[in-house]
Each structure stands twice: as C-alpha cells, then as structure tokens.
C-alpha cells in the first residue's frame, strides 16, 4: 500500500517539477564557473600565485602574519622562505587560542565555528577553524563548482526540478566550559554548512535543518526516511557508507525494489569522504544503473579542494581560485623541510605527493595527512592516493594508528591481556551484514573472554576517536569490531614471506583494504 501511495505522490511531484524546473535558468549562472576553470589552463602559476598573495595580504596583521612577516611576501620564494611547514600539533596552540575567543591569531577576526575531526596523538579530536571567509570563498564555492561541472557534463540534467537530499552530521561539542569559554560552535563540517546555508538554498534541499542536525542517529535515521520517502529527490550528497544505510531504509519503508521506484527523477550521487570503489557494486543493486550518475568530490574538514570534471571515473581537477594555495611535498622528503614542497606549477605528472595547503581558514603550509597522485599539471588533475600514515577510513571513521594503539593499551590494562602484534582492516557492508573492523591479534597473554575484550576495545576506540564514535552511534553505520586470534609466530611468518623479517621489521597496524589481512589469514589457517 505504501508503494502505491508513494507512486501516486511521486507522479504528482513529477507534474509539479515539470512546471518548476529551474535548471535551464540556473545553467547560465553555473556555466561561468566552468569557463573560469577552463581559463586556468596555461595559467596555473598565475592563478595560484594570486591566491597566495591574496591570502598573505588578508592575514598580514594577524599574530601569525606579523610573526612571519607576511607584509614582505611578494613571491613564492618569499612565502616558502618565511613560513614553516606545519601540521595540527604545530598550530594547535594558536587554534586553541582562537577557540578560546581570541581574534586575529591565524586569520583576521574571531572564528566562532570549528569542524571537529579525528584527533592526533595529543588529543581525541582536532578542531579545524571554519571562518566566515572559508565558508564563503571555499566550502560553498566548492559546492557551487560541483554543480557547475555536473551540469556541463550532462546537459540533459533536470537537477533543479526537484530537491537535493544532503546527508550531514551534527554538533557534538565534547569540550567543557573551561575548555571552550567563548562558546564556539563545534561539530562536523557538514553541520556547519547546513546551519549557515542561505535560507533560499535551503528551500531546494532536504531534510529540514532540525532533522539534519539531530545528534541521535537512531532517531535521525527514522526521520530521514519518513521526511524523504515522498519527496521528489533529484540528487543526493554525502558519504557512500552513510547514504547506503539511508537508501536501504527508504526502499524498505516504501516496499520498493530499488531507490528509483521511490525517486524516479534521481539522477546523481555527489560523493566524497571515503573511496567509492568498495560500494560501487552495492549502489548498482540499490539503483537503476542506467539512470544513476556519480560525481566524486574532494571535500575535507580543512577545505573543498577538487571535483571530478569528466564522465569517466578518475582524476579530479583542483579548484585553483577558491581561497586555497596548494603545495606538494615528495614522499621521500623531510616533513619539516620548508624547502621540500613544490608549488602546484612545479609538480610532476605521475608522481605522488603529500598535500599541503594554505587557506582562508588560517592553516598555513599545513599537511592535511592525504597523499595525492598528480595526473596532469595543466590542467591540474589529481586523485587521492591515501594517507601519509596507516589508517582505516572505509566508513568515514578516520581511525589512525595512534588511536588504535592507545585504545588497545587501555583495553589490555582493563582486562589484563597482553598483545604481541596486531593488524586491522575493514569488512565492507554486504546485503547480509553490516560493515565493521576485523582485528587480527597475536596474544602474549590472551583475555579470558575474547568477546568481552572486543566490547572493551570498541568502547575504548569510541573514547579516543570522535569520528569512530560517531559512526558507531546507534550501531547503524558501523557494527562492533570482531577479533580473530592469530597463531603464535604468524606475524613473523608474514614478514618472512614479504622479505621484511629482521631488524627493520614493520607490521602494518591498519590498512584501508583487505589485501594484507587476507594474506595473513591464509597463513593463519
């Protein structure tokens, strides 16, 4: 009955959308951005140098700008000669001053918003400044450019004949009043974008702001399904693992076969945050593949950096004029060497680099932790190669090695167990099971109860990593981890099989795919 009712409602929605299709009118506005991107060809150095000089001029009277003599920066040589290469720990003291309410520290004015991201070894979370300039010049501009390139690739699009379903996070401030005396707004970047969006743009998107910002995912998922099931959705945006759960729930709620039975005008998924490849086949089963399109974006807490500009899956074009100056550090270079990074116009096609940014959020020559492969320099096309260290980010959890080490130590202390070696990898969601992490552990002293230890380790991971905790909330997007016991000597056997057994032995603690753990499991059996 629900399916029939939905079909009638959808038919009416289609009639209304035919009369209210704004796509042809808006195409002219968006086409300007496609022309701008084309104009960068042959002018990468000029466009990026202009961004660098503009950023330095805007921030010259900040504490950081005065310290590093921004007023004397006239060229890239000046810029690289005066500013050190940084990471979060380098900038943490200044960011915490900003969070406490001080003005003109890393960027002009006072920053009242911070995107909460997975932490470093010094803390559970990082707090990335979200300045008014970064919202206007970068994050929203990046969203605009995604739409512009999509409309250029698909002239038959009816994107604005219906609504956008944007799936975001929430505000979950874990800081006390003493730690956050100025009452800064802290939460997922997507929550800031939803809360600060122009109300007129909000008319073209679902869910409502109240539902979108709910922190309780169990309640939120129910409302997302109910609020979206009878809308005319033409496009969806979000992280693939999260949206797959929502789409399945909507299909089940309506009693349909696939999501196009519910939203017949759905045409594109704008996705990012994690690799889409492990989910491509599952999305093909949830949709009508002949009607569904996909466009990849590179949108992080630190900034909106790139967008896919061709129909083929592959490289994305860096956005060169949206308030970010890019540098590329060779992987074999000293991370602290200020002369090692290359400006965009000197990067080499085919090479993989650590990406550094200087941005209108006050991050200067900042290593964001991603490695990118440069496919061409003119135009500047890149793909995300991975992280600069071992990690798992299959579901948006951004689990880093220091998180895993700390949580494991906490679980061992609580249970009396002792670990000799371990590695962990994702188990991807299937039709019959939810995604989770599989840990392969070689024990020195095994716990009395493996399942109880798994519960403890899972709890400890939530305590040390806010992104993991968010994905585990409500047991919806990420199931509890599982533990497989390794036979004695397994890790040495694996290292020997790779020719790495010896004084320089390196056991990969975390991997974002299953190649290594599958090889070890075969040896374990």
XYZ file of N, CA and C in Angstrom, residues 148-346:
597
model
N 28.237 23.041 -11.110
C 28.573 23.627 -12.412
C 29.161 22.576 -13.345
N 30.093 21.797 -12.865
C 30.734 20.793 -13.716
C 29.772 19.655 -14.050
N 28.900 19.314 -13.106
C 27.923 18.265 -13.400
C 26.981 18.710 -14.520
N 26.458 19.925 -14.427
C 25.542 20.419 -15.462
C 26.237 20.526 -16.814
N 27.535 20.825 -16.793
C 28.281 20.876 -18.049
C 28.452 19.487 -18.654
N 28.651 18.483 -17.794
C 28.842 17.114 -18.281
C 27.537 16.502 -18.777
N 26.428 16.911 -18.182
C 25.129 16.306 -18.506
C 24.124 17.407 -18.845
N 24.141 17.888 -20.082
C 23.243 18.989 -20.485
C 21.762 18.642 -20.346
N 21.427 17.343 -20.302
C 20.023 16.948 -20.185
C 19.540 16.941 -18.735
N 20.388 17.341 -17.807
C 20.039 17.274 -16.387
C 18.802 18.114 -16.050
N 18.024 17.597 -15.097
C 16.893 18.331 -14.518
C 17.117 18.468 -13.009
N 18.345 18.781 -12.651
C 18.783 18.776 -11.253
C 17.894 19.633 -10.361
N 17.486 20.806 -10.866
C 16.717 21.746 -10.051
C 15.216 21.636 -10.291
N 14.794 20.492 -10.822
C 13.355 20.231 -10.921
C 12.830 19.587 -9.649
N 13.731 19.169 -8.799
C 13.352 18.556 -7.531
C 14.279 19.030 -6.425
N 14.485 18.184 -5.441
C 15.253 18.593 -4.273
C 16.527 17.776 -4.109
N 17.471 18.382 -3.403
C 18.720 17.719 -3.041
C 18.570 17.116 -1.651
N 18.958 15.875 -1.526
C 18.970 15.201 -0.226
C 20.423 15.208 0.242
N 20.706 16.054 1.221
C 22.077 16.224 1.719
C 22.163 15.592 3.097
N 23.017 14.598 3.207
C 23.165 13.866 4.464
C 24.387 14.375 5.196
N 24.180 14.947 6.369
C 25.287 15.508 7.129
C 25.315 15.031 8.558
N 26.251 15.582 9.303
C 26.441 15.209 10.703
C 25.739 16.163 11.645
N 26.330 16.339 12.806
C 25.670 17.130 13.839
C 26.714 17.861 14.668
N 26.236 18.660 15.597
C 27.109 19.337 16.551
C 27.221 18.453 17.789
N 28.445 18.127 18.160
C 28.664 17.259 19.320
C 29.851 17.792 20.099
N 29.667 18.920 20.734
C 30.754 19.573 21.456
C 31.139 18.762 22.682
N 32.341 18.222 22.663
C 32.811 17.408 23.783
C 33.622 18.211 24.800
N 33.779 19.540 24.554
C 34.600 20.360 25.424
C 33.774 20.967 26.552
N 34.416 21.116 27.683
C 33.776 21.737 28.837
C 33.785 23.251 28.663
N 33.060 23.934 29.543
C 33.029 25.398 29.516
C 34.426 25.971 29.722
N 35.216 25.319 30.553
C 36.575 25.798 30.797
C 37.437 25.656 29.552
N 37.193 24.597 28.775
C 37.966 24.369 27.557
C 37.452 25.198 26.394
N 36.188 25.604 26.466
C 35.563 26.368 25.387
C 34.843 27.571 25.985
N 35.607 28.490 26.595
C 34.979 29.592 27.331
C 34.188 30.544 26.455
N 34.524 30.640 25.169
C 33.837 31.573 24.281
C 32.579 30.976 23.670
N 32.296 29.700 23.969
C 31.101 29.066 23.427
C 31.142 28.867 21.929
N 32.322 28.504 21.409
C 32.448 28.264 19.970
C 31.558 27.107 19.550
N 31.065 27.170 18.320
C 30.220 26.120 17.763
C 31.125 25.021 17.229
N 30.989 23.799 17.729
C 31.889 22.700 17.370
C 31.073 21.521 16.880
N 31.465 20.956 15.748
C 30.764 19.788 15.230
C 31.286 19.397 13.870
N 30.615 18.462 13.217
C 31.009 18.047 11.875
C 30.950 19.238 10.927
N 31.867 19.247 9.951
C 31.846 20.324 8.959
C 30.478 20.422 8.298
N 29.890 19.275 7.954
C 28.593 19.288 7.272
C 27.524 19.973 8.114
N 27.620 19.853 9.435
C 26.655 20.526 10.308
C 26.793 22.043 10.194
N 28.009 22.534 10.138
C 28.225 23.973 9.958
C 27.666 24.441 8.617
N 27.906 23.657 7.575
C 27.438 24.047 6.243
C 25.920 24.094 6.187
N 25.271 23.135 6.831
C 23.801 23.100 6.841
C 23.243 24.249 7.663
N 23.850 24.512 8.823
C 23.333 25.560 9.710
C 23.520 26.950 9.111
N 24.629 27.172 8.405
C 24.953 28.514 7.920
C 24.470 28.778 6.501
N 23.830 27.807 5.864
C 23.457 27.958 4.458
C 22.395 29.043 4.281
N 22.432 29.690 3.140
C 21.422 30.694 2.803
C 20.026 30.061 2.863
N 19.090 30.675 3.558
C 17.736 30.082 3.663
C 17.082 29.805 2.317
N 17.393 30.614 1.292
C 16.820 30.367 -0.028
C 17.323 29.047 -0.612
N 18.622 28.766 -0.403
C 19.170 27.490 -0.868
C 18.542 26.338 -0.098
N 18.180 26.608 1.154
C 17.556 25.570 1.967
C 16.211 25.122 1.446
N 15.563 25.950 0.628
C 14.265 25.570 0.067
C 14.387 24.434 -0.946
N 15.590 24.247 -1.484
C 15.800 23.238 -2.513
C 16.431 21.968 -1.966
N 16.487 21.833 -0.652
C 17.154 20.671 -0.092
C 16.322 20.066 1.031
N 16.558 18.784 1.294
C 16.013 18.082 2.446
C 17.176 17.354 3.114
N 17.020 16.968 4.372
C 15.879 17.146 5.257
C 15.834 18.562 5.833
N 14.871 18.804 6.708
C 14.801 20.089 7.385
C 16.048 20.263 8.238
N 16.344 21.500 8.564
C 17.543 21.771 9.363
C 17.485 21.061 10.714
N 16.311 21.037 11.337
C 16.194 20.395 12.651
C 16.529 18.913 12.578
N 16.021 18.248 11.542
C 16.304 16.814 11.388
C 17.764 16.609 11.001
N 18.266 17.431 10.095
C 19.633 17.269 9.602
C 20.657 17.356 10.724
N 20.377 18.169 11.743
C 21.361 18.406 12.798
C 21.141 17.554 14.046
N 20.188 16.645 14.002
C 19.958 15.781 15.165
C 21.199 14.950 15.476
N 21.640 14.911 16.718
C 22.819 14.108 17.063
C 22.510 12.627 17.269
N 21.260 12.302 17.590
C 20.868 10.912 17.849
C 20.565 10.228 16.518
N 21.505 9.389 16.035
C 21.348 8.797 14.709
C 20.216 7.785 14.654
N 19.905 7.145 15.757
C 18.800 6.198 15.750
C 17.495 6.911 15.429
N 17.248 8.016 16.100
C 16.046 8.814 15.843
C 16.140 9.530 14.498
N 17.339 10.013 14.198
C 17.549 10.769 12.971
C 17.276 9.910 11.736
N 17.741 8.669 11.744
C 17.555 7.799 10.588
C 16.079 7.590 10.292
N 15.290 7.371 11.342
C 13.846 7.194 11.159
C 13.216 8.422 10.519
N 13.591 9.597 10.998
C 13.030 10.843 10.467
C 13.534 11.130 9.053
N 14.794 10.791 8.773
C 15.322 10.969 7.427
C 14.514 10.164 6.418
N 14.197 8.939 6.779
C 13.428 8.066 5.896
C 12.024 8.618 5.699
N 11.368 8.982 6.794
C 9.998 9.483 6.705
C 9.920 10.797 5.943
N 10.889 11.681 6.168
C 10.862 13.000 5.538
C 11.202 12.948 4.051
N 11.961 11.959 3.631
C 12.439 11.936 2.249
C 11.646 11.016 1.336
N 10.936 10.055 1.904
C 10.315 8.996 1.098
C 9.309 9.528 0.077
N 8.644 10.644 0.379
C 7.607 11.164 -0.512
C 8.008 12.482 -1.183
N 9.304 12.793 -1.137
C 9.806 13.976 -1.826
C 10.252 13.606 -3.242
N 10.383 14.625 -4.098
C 10.909 14.415 -5.448
C 12.404 14.726 -5.403
N 13.199 13.715 -5.105
C 14.642 13.880 -4.940
C 15.331 13.670 -6.283
N 16.137 14.652 -6.694
C 16.875 14.533 -7.959
C 18.357 14.267 -7.739
N 18.871 14.586 -6.549
C 20.295 14.384 -6.299
C 20.545 14.160 -4.822
N 21.561 13.384 -4.542
C 21.928 13.096 -3.158
C 23.410 13.413 -2.964
N 23.765 13.837 -1.748
C 25.151 14.203 -1.439
C 25.519 13.678 -0.073
N 26.683 13.029 0.011
C 27.134 12.536 1.296
C 28.217 11.485 1.170
N 28.478 10.823 2.283
C 29.477 9.764 2.349
C 28.822 8.450 1.918
N 29.449 7.678 1.030
C 28.803 6.471 0.496
C 28.308 5.493 1.544
N 29.081 5.241 2.592
C 28.670 4.253 3.593
C 27.427 4.708 4.344
N 27.356 6.004 4.671
C 26.197 6.525 5.385
C 24.958 6.465 4.512
N 25.107 6.916 3.266
C 23.923 7.018 2.408
C 23.384 5.648 2.032
N 24.239 4.652 1.955
C 23.766 3.325 1.616
C 22.772 2.823 2.659
N 23.053 3.103 3.929
C 22.134 2.724 5.000
C 20.796 3.430 4.849
N 20.835 4.729 4.540
C 19.599 5.501 4.378
C 18.788 4.985 3.197
N 19.445 4.753 2.057
C 18.730 4.289 0.872
C 18.056 2.942 1.123
N 18.731 2.056 1.791
C 18.129 0.755 2.093
C 16.888 0.909 2.967
N 16.971 1.819 3.921
C 15.837 2.036 4.818
C 14.656 2.652 4.062
N 14.947 3.584 3.144
C 13.876 4.203 2.361
C 13.197 3.149 1.477
N 13.991 2.324 0.816
C 13.448 1.266 -0.041
C 12.575 0.317 0.764
N 13.039 -0.071 1.941
C 12.272 -0.985 2.798
C 10.991 -0.320 3.296
N 11.077 0.962 3.648
C 9.929 1.700 4.170
C 8.804 1.768 3.141
N 9.173 2.003 1.883
C 8.191 2.106 0.809
C 7.763 0.726 0.303
N 8.631 -0.252 0.430
C 8.357 -1.573 -0.118
C 8.681 -1.653 -1.592
N 9.710 -0.901 -2.007
C 10.089 -0.835 -3.415
C 11.216 -1.822 -3.714
N 11.541 -1.923 -4.997
C 12.637 -2.795 -5.413
C 13.975 -2.066 -5.417
N 13.959 -0.810 -5.849
C 15.181 -0.004 -5.805
C 14.797 1.452 -5.586
N 15.797 2.301 -5.396
C 15.522 3.671 -4.986
C 14.862 4.476 -6.092
N 15.021 4.066 -7.352
C 14.355 4.793 -8.434
C 12.855 4.521 -8.479
N 12.416 3.462 -7.830
C 10.975 3.267 -7.667
C 10.398 4.310 -6.705
N 11.228 4.808 -5.822
C 10.811 5.816 -4.835
C 11.033 7.223 -5.393
N 12.218 7.451 -5.957
C 12.585 8.761 -6.508
C 12.890 8.591 -8.002
N 11.892 8.604 -8.859
C 12.122 8.340 -10.285
C 12.986 9.389 -10.969
N 13.086 10.576 -10.393
C 13.889 11.631 -11.006
C 15.303 11.719 -10.434
N 15.666 10.787 -9.553
C 17.021 10.783 -9.003
C 18.025 10.530 -10.126
N 19.034 11.410 -10.233
C 19.967 11.274 -11.349
C 21.433 11.245 -10.959
N 21.808 11.721 -9.758
C 23.239 11.794 -9.458
C 23.495 11.683 -7.961
N 24.623 11.065 -7.634
C 25.136 11.000 -6.265
C 26.462 11.752 -6.255
N 26.504 12.898 -5.549
C 27.748 13.638 -5.323
C 28.387 13.044 -4.066
N 29.473 12.332 -4.232
C 30.030 11.596 -3.091
C 31.471 12.002 -2.821
N 31.896 11.770 -1.599
C 33.268 12.056 -1.197
C 33.489 11.569 0.219
N 34.671 11.857 0.751
C 34.978 11.488 2.136
C 35.715 10.167 2.253
N 35.279 9.148 1.515
C 35.929 7.847 1.504
C 35.891 7.307 0.069
N 36.682 6.284 -0.182
C 36.699 5.683 -1.507
C 35.333 5.091 -1.846
N 34.895 5.329 -3.080
C 33.597 4.815 -3.513
C 33.686 3.396 -4.066
N 34.873 2.969 -4.448
C 35.016 1.687 -5.141
C 34.433 0.503 -4.382
N 34.643 0.376 -3.057
C 34.061 -0.790 -2.359
C 32.537 -0.798 -2.357
N 31.915 0.345 -2.690
C 30.460 0.458 -2.623
C 29.785 0.490 -3.992
N 30.592 0.543 -5.052
C 30.031 0.740 -6.387
C 29.044 -0.367 -6.760
N 29.416 -1.617 -6.505
C 28.548 -2.736 -6.864
C 27.260 -2.722 -6.048
N 27.366 -2.349 -4.760
C 26.174 -2.331 -3.919
C 25.222 -1.212 -4.333
N 25.760 -0.065 -4.747
C 24.895 1.008 -5.241
C 24.218 0.602 -6.544
N 24.910 -0.189 -7.351
C 24.304 -0.668 -8.596
C 23.086 -1.534 -8.310
N 23.078 -2.231 -7.165
C 21.934 -3.065 -6.801
C 20.808 -2.255 -6.163
N 21.145 -1.107 -5.579
C 20.135 -0.273 -4.929
C 19.465 0.700 -5.893
N 20.055 0.891 -7.065
C 19.567 1.885 -8.014
C 19.271 1.217 -9.356
N 18.763 2.021 -10.288
C 18.689 1.618 -11.686
C 19.968 2.134 -12.337
N 20.952 1.271 -12.595
C 22.262 1.738 -13.082
C 22.180 2.579 -14.348
N 21.183 2.332 -15.170
C 21.061 3.086 -16.418
C 20.668 4.540 -16.166
N 20.157 4.830 -14.983
C 19.660 6.177 -14.696
C 20.512 6.922 -13.666
N 21.508 6.249 -13.087
C 22.255 6.827 -11.976
C 23.637 7.279 -12.413
N 24.000 8.463 -11.988
C 25.313 9.025 -12.271
C 26.034 9.302 -10.952
N 27.356 9.380 -11.031
C 28.162 9.597 -9.834
C 29.225 10.655 -10.135
N 29.432 11.547 -9.192
C 30.472 12.563 -9.344
C 31.251 12.639 -8.030
N 32.563 12.451 -8.133
C 33.415 12.435 -6.940
C 33.872 13.839 -6.589
N 33.964 14.100 -5.296
C 34.470 15.378 -4.804
C 35.567 15.131 -3.774
N 36.423 16.120 -3.609
C 37.465 16.085 -2.576
C 37.135 17.207 -1.609
N 36.357 16.859 -0.608
C 35.814 17.835 0.331
C 36.152 17.371 1.740
N 37.069 18.055 2.391
C 37.540 17.675 3.721
C 37.188 18.762 4.728
N 37.404 18.467 6.011
C 37.169 19.480 7.046
C 38.030 20.711 6.795
N 39.214 20.493 6.238
C 40.144 21.598 6.011
C 39.811 22.425 4.779
N 38.964 21.885 3.887
C 38.628 22.660 2.704
C 38.028 21.815 1.605
N 37.454 22.501 0.619
C 36.911 21.860 -0.572
C 37.962 22.037 -1.663
N 38.571 20.930 -2.109
C 39.771 21.035 -2.918
C 39.605 20.675 -4.395
N 38.759 19.709 -4.725
C 38.751 19.231 -6.110
C 37.416 18.604 -6.455
N 37.168 18.481 -7.761
C 35.920 17.893 -8.244
C 36.185 17.159 -9.556
N 35.472 16.077 -9.745
C 35.547 15.320 -10.988
C 34.944 16.154 -12.119
N 35.680 16.262 -13.221
C 35.232 17.120 -14.320
C 35.046 16.358 -15.629
N 35.105 15.036 -15.585
C 34.829 14.230 -16.774
C 33.880 13.106 -16.382
N 33.251 12.489 -17.374
C 32.303 11.418 -17.081
C 33.010 10.160 -16.608
N 34.249 9.983 -17.010
C 34.988 8.802 -16.597
C 35.419 8.944 -15.139
N 35.441 7.826 -14.436
C 35.934 7.854 -13.069
C 37.450 8.021 -13.110
N 37.979 8.826 -12.234
C 39.424 9.014 -12.240
C 39.814 10.312 -11.590
N 40.616 11.098 -12.303
C 41.203 12.286 -11.707
C 40.162 13.388 -11.488
N 40.445 14.220 -10.493
C 39.636 15.392 -10.198
C 40.477 16.639 -10.443
N 39.816 17.729 -10.799
C 40.516 18.984 -11.028
C 40.576 19.784 -9.740
N 41.797 20.222 -9.361
C 41.938 21.078 -8.190
C 41.287 22.427 -8.464
N 40.600 22.957 -7.462
C 39.972 24.273 -7.570
C 41.022 25.319 -7.207
N 41.447 26.090 -8.182
C 42.628 26.942 -8.017
C 42.328 28.331 -7.490
N 41.060 28.760 -7.503
C 40.772 30.156 -7.137
C 39.761 30.252 -5.999
N 39.726 29.248 -5.129
C 38.730 29.233 -4.052
C 39.374 29.355 -2.673
N 40.348 30.236 -2.554
C 40.919 30.550 -1.250
C 41.898 29.541 -0.702
N 42.513 28.728 -1.569
C 43.496 27.739 -1.125
C 44.719 27.802 -2.026
N 45.905 27.794 -1.404
C 47.166 27.687 -2.123
C 47.738 26.309 -1.839
N 48.063 25.563 -2.910
C 48.480 24.166 -2.781
C 49.988 24.010 -2.942
N 50.537 23.091 -2.139
C 51.921 22.668 -2.320
C 51.974 21.148 -2.253
N 53.007 20.589 -2.883
C 53.144 19.138 -2.994
C 54.518 18.722 -2.475
N 54.534 17.930 -1.403
C 55.798 17.507 -0.806
C 56.135 16.082 -1.250
N 57.301 15.860 -1.858
C 57.697 14.492 -2.223
C 57.675 13.573 -1.003
N 57.268 12.338 -1.206
C 57.086 11.424 -0.084
C 58.394 11.071 0.600
N 59.500 11.179 -0.115
C 60.784 10.853 0.498
C 61.464 12.064 1.122
N 60.786 13.206 1.146
C 61.373 14.427 1.699
C 61.168 14.497 3.205
N 62.003 15.264 3.863
C 61.861 15.520 5.295
C 60.588 16.329 5.510
N 59.631 15.802 6.307
C 58.363 16.526 6.503
C 58.533 17.936 7.054
N 59.663 18.191 7.758
C 59.853 19.510 8.364
C 60.659 20.455 7.489
N 61.148 19.978 6.355
C 61.981 20.812 5.487
C 61.117 21.829 4.748
N 61.276 23.130 5.044
C 60.409 24.126 4.388
C 60.698 24.288 2.903
N 61.844 23.803 2.425
C 62.196 23.943 1.019
C 61.791 22.731 0.186
N 61.311 21.660 0.844
C 60.975 20.435 0.114
C 59.702 20.543 -0.720
N 58.639 21.192 -0.233
C 57.400 21.236 -1.025
C 57.575 21.981 -2.341
N 56.778 21.571 -3.314
C 56.770 22.210 -4.620
C 55.457 22.960 -4.804
N 55.476 24.131 -5.430
C 54.200 24.786 -5.762
C 53.495 23.994 -6.855
N 52.237 24.284 -7.056
C 51.413 23.493 -7.977
C 52.018 23.421 -9.374
N 52.583 24.523 -9.840
C 53.060 24.561 -11.218
C 54.382 23.800 -11.418
N 54.966 23.305 -10.318
C 56.197 22.525 -10.450
C 56.007 21.045 -10.136
